[in-house]
Short mmCIF file of C-alpha atoms in Angstrom, two decimals:
data_model
loop_
_atom_site.label_atom_id
_atom_site.label_comp_id
_atom_site.label_asym_id
_atom_site.label_seq_id
_atom_site.Cartn_x
_atom_site.Cartn_y
_atom_site.Cartn_z
CA MET A 22 136.41 65.62 -73.26
CA THR A 23 138.11 62.38 -74.59
CA THR A 24 137.87 59.17 -72.68
CA TYR A 25 139.78 55.89 -73.32
CA LEU A 26 137.91 52.76 -72.51
CA PRO A 27 137.17 49.29 -73.85
CA LEU A 28 133.87 48.95 -75.63
CA SER A 29 132.43 46.78 -73.07
CA ALA A 30 132.94 49.59 -70.43
CA VAL A 31 130.46 51.94 -72.20
CA ARG A 32 128.07 53.16 -69.56
CA CYS A 33 127.87 56.94 -69.28
CA PRO A 34 127.13 59.70 -71.90
CA LEU A 35 130.22 61.47 -73.27
CA SER A 36 130.83 63.52 -76.30
CA ALA A 37 134.05 61.85 -77.55
CA VAL A 38 135.20 58.20 -77.16
CA ARG A 39 138.25 56.31 -78.19
CA CYS A 40 137.85 52.53 -78.32
CA PRO A 41 140.79 50.17 -78.74
CA LEU A 42 139.70 46.75 -80.05
CA SER A 43 141.84 43.82 -79.25
CA ALA A 44 144.13 42.38 -81.86
CA GLY A 45 142.51 39.75 -84.03
CA ARG A 46 139.32 39.77 -82.19
CA PRO A 47 135.99 40.58 -83.62
CA SER A 48 134.06 43.41 -82.00
CA GLY A 49 131.07 41.14 -81.72
CA PRO A 50 127.81 41.60 -83.69
CA GLY A 51 126.24 43.72 -81.03
CA LEU A 52 129.11 45.81 -79.70
CA ILE A 53 128.99 48.71 -82.06
CA PRO A 54 125.18 48.84 -81.95
CA CYS A 55 125.43 48.90 -78.10
CA LEU A 56 128.10 51.73 -78.29
CA VAL A 57 125.79 53.69 -80.55
CA ALA A 58 122.74 53.16 -78.14
CA ALA A 59 124.77 54.25 -75.20
CA PHE A 60 126.16 57.34 -76.95
CA LEU A 61 123.42 58.82 -79.06
CA ASP A 62 124.80 62.32 -78.70
CA LEU A 63 128.35 61.17 -79.69
CA THR A 64 130.17 63.82 -81.70
CA ARG A 65 133.65 62.20 -82.14
CA LEU A 66 134.66 58.63 -82.31
CA SER A 67 138.05 56.92 -82.71
CA LEU A 68 138.24 53.20 -83.27
CA SER A 69 141.68 51.44 -83.31
CA GLY A 70 143.01 47.92 -83.39
CA ASN A 71 145.89 45.69 -84.31
CA LEU A 72 144.47 43.87 -87.24
CA GLY A 73 141.33 43.65 -85.23
CA THR A 74 138.03 42.92 -86.70
CA LEU A 75 135.15 45.48 -86.69
CA THR A 76 131.73 44.25 -87.40
CA SER A 77 128.34 46.17 -87.69
CA ALA A 78 130.08 49.34 -88.64
CA ALA A 79 126.97 50.46 -90.43
CA ALA A 80 125.33 51.11 -87.15
CA LEU A 81 127.48 54.24 -86.93
CA ASN A 82 125.04 55.84 -89.30
CA GLN A 83 122.68 56.06 -86.19
CA LEU A 84 124.81 58.88 -84.72
CA PRO A 85 123.28 62.03 -86.26
CA GLN A 86 125.43 64.37 -84.26
CA LEU A 87 128.69 62.70 -85.32
CA GLN A 88 131.25 65.20 -86.46
CA GLY A 89 134.49 63.17 -86.66
CA LEU A 90 135.36 59.46 -87.19
CA THR A 91 138.76 57.90 -87.03
CA VAL A 92 139.33 54.12 -87.82
CA ARG A 93 142.81 52.66 -87.82
CA ASP A 94 143.99 49.11 -88.30
CA LEU A 95 140.65 47.41 -88.19
CA PHE A 96 139.18 45.03 -90.73
CA GLY A 97 135.94 43.19 -91.37
CA MET A 98 134.08 46.23 -92.74
CA GLU A 99 132.43 45.97 -96.16
CA PRO A 100 131.08 48.72 -98.68
CA SER A 101 127.75 48.27 -97.15
CA ASP A 102 129.09 49.46 -93.81
CA CYS A 103 129.87 52.84 -95.41
CA LEU A 104 129.12 56.01 -93.40
CA LEU A 105 126.47 57.93 -95.36
CA PRO A 106 126.29 61.68 -95.32
CA ARG A 107 122.50 61.86 -95.30
CA HIS A 108 122.54 60.09 -91.92
CA VAL A 109 125.44 61.95 -90.43
CA PRO A 110 125.24 65.55 -91.82
CA GLU A 111 127.34 67.08 -89.18
CA VAL A 112 130.48 65.24 -90.08
CA GLU A 113 133.56 67.42 -90.54
CA ASP A 114 136.43 64.81 -90.74
CA VAL A 115 136.86 61.33 -91.71
CA SER A 116 140.28 59.60 -91.20
CA LEU A 117 140.82 55.93 -92.16
CA TYR A 118 144.09 54.06 -92.09
CA GLY A 119 144.72 50.36 -92.27
CA ILE A 120 141.30 49.34 -93.51
CA PRO A 121 139.80 46.82 -96.07
CA VAL A 122 140.41 47.97 -99.62
CA ASP A 123 136.76 47.74 -100.74
CA TYR A 124 135.54 49.71 -97.74
CA ALA A 125 138.18 52.26 -98.47
CA ALA A 126 136.95 52.75 -102.03
CA ALA A 127 133.34 53.01 -100.88
CA MET A 128 134.21 55.64 -98.35
CA ARG A 129 136.29 57.69 -100.78
CA LYS A 130 133.53 57.58 -103.40
CA THR A 131 130.91 58.61 -100.81
CA TRP A 132 132.68 61.36 -99.09
CA ARG A 133 134.92 62.89 -101.81
CA PRO A 134 132.07 65.10 -103.23
CA HIS A 135 131.70 66.64 -99.73
CA VAL A 136 135.40 67.74 -99.57
CA ARG A 137 134.48 70.88 -101.52
CA HIS A 138 131.92 71.65 -98.63
CA GLY A 139 134.69 71.55 -96.03
CA VAL A 140 134.81 67.94 -95.00
CA GLU A 141 138.42 66.65 -94.37
CA LEU A 142 138.92 63.21 -95.82
CA ASP A 143 141.94 61.28 -95.27
CA VAL A 144 141.86 57.50 -96.48
CA ARG A 145 145.25 55.67 -96.60
CA GLY A 146 146.59 52.18 -96.12
CA ALA A 147 143.90 50.29 -97.80
CA ARG A 148 144.77 46.62 -97.50
CA LYS A 149 143.61 43.46 -99.33
CA PRO A 150 142.82 40.26 -97.45
CA GLU A 151 145.97 38.73 -98.72
CA TRP A 152 148.07 41.52 -97.12
CA VAL A 153 146.37 41.02 -93.79
CA ALA A 154 147.04 37.29 -93.90
CA ALA A 155 150.65 37.75 -94.86
CA ASN A 156 151.41 40.46 -92.21
CA ALA A 157 149.72 39.11 -89.21
CA ALA A 158 153.08 38.29 -87.55
CA ASN A 159 155.06 41.23 -89.15
CA PRO A 160 155.64 43.95 -86.38
CA LEU A 161 156.81 46.28 -89.12
CA ARG A 162 153.83 46.17 -91.24
CA ASP A 163 152.94 49.77 -90.51
CA TRP A 164 155.94 50.77 -92.45
CA ASP A 165 154.34 49.56 -95.68
CA GLY A 166 153.27 52.65 -97.42
CA ARG A 167 154.48 55.05 -94.80
CA GLU A 168 155.34 58.26 -96.82
CA HIS A 169 158.98 58.76 -95.92
CA ILE A 170 159.93 55.03 -96.25
CA PRO A 171 160.96 53.82 -99.57
CA ARG A 172 159.29 50.64 -100.86
CA THR A 173 162.60 48.93 -101.19
CA GLY A 174 163.60 50.00 -97.78
CA TYR A 175 160.44 48.44 -96.40
CA ARG A 176 161.08 45.06 -98.13
CA LYS A 177 164.64 44.94 -97.02
CA ALA A 178 163.57 45.84 -93.42
CA VAL A 179 161.19 43.11 -93.22
CA ALA A 180 163.70 40.68 -94.80
CA GLN A 181 166.30 41.65 -92.14
CA TYR A 182 163.64 41.25 -89.39
CA GLU A 183 162.81 37.77 -90.52
CA ALA A 184 166.38 36.77 -90.78
CA THR A 185 167.10 38.04 -87.27
CA ARG A 186 163.98 36.34 -85.89
CA ASP A 187 165.10 33.00 -87.42
CA ALA A 188 168.68 33.31 -86.28
CA PHE A 189 167.69 34.30 -82.71
CA LEU A 190 165.16 31.37 -82.52
CA SER A 191 167.69 28.90 -83.79
CA GLU A 192 170.27 30.06 -81.38
CA VAL A 193 168.08 29.84 -78.32
CA THR A 194 166.76 26.49 -79.20
CA SER A 195 170.14 25.01 -80.10
CA GLY A 196 170.77 23.88 -76.52
CA GLU A 197 174.24 25.65 -76.56
CA GLN A 198 175.45 28.67 -74.60
CA HIS A 199 174.00 31.33 -76.92
CA GLY A 200 177.18 33.19 -77.40
CA ASN A 201 176.13 34.22 -80.86
CA ILE A 202 173.24 36.31 -79.70
CA ALA A 203 175.07 39.54 -79.37
CA GLU A 204 176.50 39.07 -82.86
CA ILE A 205 172.90 38.51 -84.20
CA GLY A 206 171.99 41.86 -82.63
CA ARG A 207 175.04 43.62 -84.17
CA ALA A 208 174.08 42.19 -87.61
CA PHE A 209 170.59 43.72 -87.05
CA GLY A 210 171.98 47.09 -86.06
CA ALA A 211 174.47 47.15 -88.93
CA ALA A 212 171.84 46.22 -91.55
CA PHE A 213 169.62 49.07 -90.48
CA ASN A 214 172.66 51.52 -90.43
CA THR A 215 173.23 50.65 -94.14
CA LEU A 216 169.45 50.90 -94.94
CA ASP A 217 169.24 54.22 -93.14
CA SER A 218 172.35 55.66 -94.74
CA ARG A 219 170.77 55.48 -98.19
CA THR A 220 167.58 57.29 -97.44
CA ARG A 221 167.26 58.67 -93.88
CA PHE A 222 163.99 57.26 -92.80
CA ILE A 223 164.57 55.94 -89.17
CA GLU A 224 163.31 58.67 -86.96
CA THR A 225 162.21 58.48 -83.32
CA VAL A 226 158.98 56.47 -84.13
CA GLU A 227 160.85 54.06 -86.38
CA ARG A 228 163.52 53.45 -83.91
CA GLU A 229 160.98 52.67 -81.12
CA GLU A 230 159.24 50.31 -83.70
CA LEU A 231 162.51 48.41 -84.35
CA PHE A 232 163.05 47.78 -80.68
CA ASP A 233 159.39 46.76 -80.34
CA ALA A 234 160.04 44.21 -83.22
CA LEU A 235 163.02 42.86 -81.28
CA ASP A 236 160.74 42.48 -78.24
CA PHE A 237 158.12 40.77 -80.31
CA LEU A 238 160.61 38.22 -81.76
CA ALA A 239 162.01 37.54 -78.30
CA GLU A 240 158.50 36.90 -76.89
CA GLU A 241 157.71 34.62 -79.87
CA ALA A 242 161.00 32.63 -79.27
CA GLN A 243 160.26 32.45 -75.56
CA THR A 244 156.90 30.96 -76.20
CA THR A 245 158.41 28.45 -78.59
CA ALA A 246 161.27 27.56 -76.32
CA GLY A 247 159.05 27.35 -73.27
CA ARG A 248 161.44 29.07 -70.91
CA ASP A 249 162.54 32.52 -69.86
CA LEU A 250 164.75 34.29 -72.47
CA SER A 251 165.33 37.54 -70.57
CA ALA A 252 169.05 37.21 -70.67
CA ALA A 253 169.06 36.26 -74.34
CA ARG A 254 166.86 39.31 -75.15
CA ALA A 255 169.24 41.59 -73.30
CA ALA A 256 172.18 40.32 -75.20
CA LEU A 257 170.36 40.81 -78.52
CA ILE A 258 169.61 44.52 -77.56
CA GLU A 259 173.16 44.96 -76.24
CA GLY A 260 174.38 43.90 -79.63
CA VAL A 261 172.21 46.22 -81.50
CA ASP A 262 173.07 49.22 -79.27
CA SER A 263 176.80 48.45 -79.63
CA ILE A 264 176.71 49.30 -83.35
CA ARG A 265 173.57 51.21 -84.33
CA ASP A 266 173.74 54.86 -85.41
CA TRP A 267 170.00 55.35 -85.69
#
């Protein structure tokens, strides 16, 4: 059985738990130890965040029946937090993505010798602190290193997103009628048509992420403008839809 719940809601014994950690918030020095204490018989654990901070990860070594661990988009772990085979001998798979580079290296070094004994090890998306700081407000950051997205395509995608964000913010704070918003959307859609025509990389997930990115920039602009921008957002999306072929 798999249950989705915030870490603070841990009360009853289960065999598998998924815990989303809030974006940018630390898990708290006692949160992971409390989780471990509540789930001594835990066999599978998935921890995910949105550039969240995970502390006291070494406490996971106190789960002797742990078979699988997944950690995604969480930071704050150090090499000393490494999961150790001698403490968790039942582990069958370890999947890490979007984690600190030093922690990733330590986990690879620790678990790679056990791959020959059947452990599935997947460590990708190791990030330096500079990357985390630079991408905190980048809704397309997950594209960085994604297997089917070219490096140049990623850089151009981020540049286009930033140009669209700046143009949209300038338009909605100009005090005018915002007649150019649909054109800003068309420019966004056309730019990604061109990018995708070179190397087809915009699939269903990427398409959804592009629209999520537009929602993100509209929400940012609304906060800055201090007023409802629902109509402006709708015009932006309408402009994108009028020209996109992805």
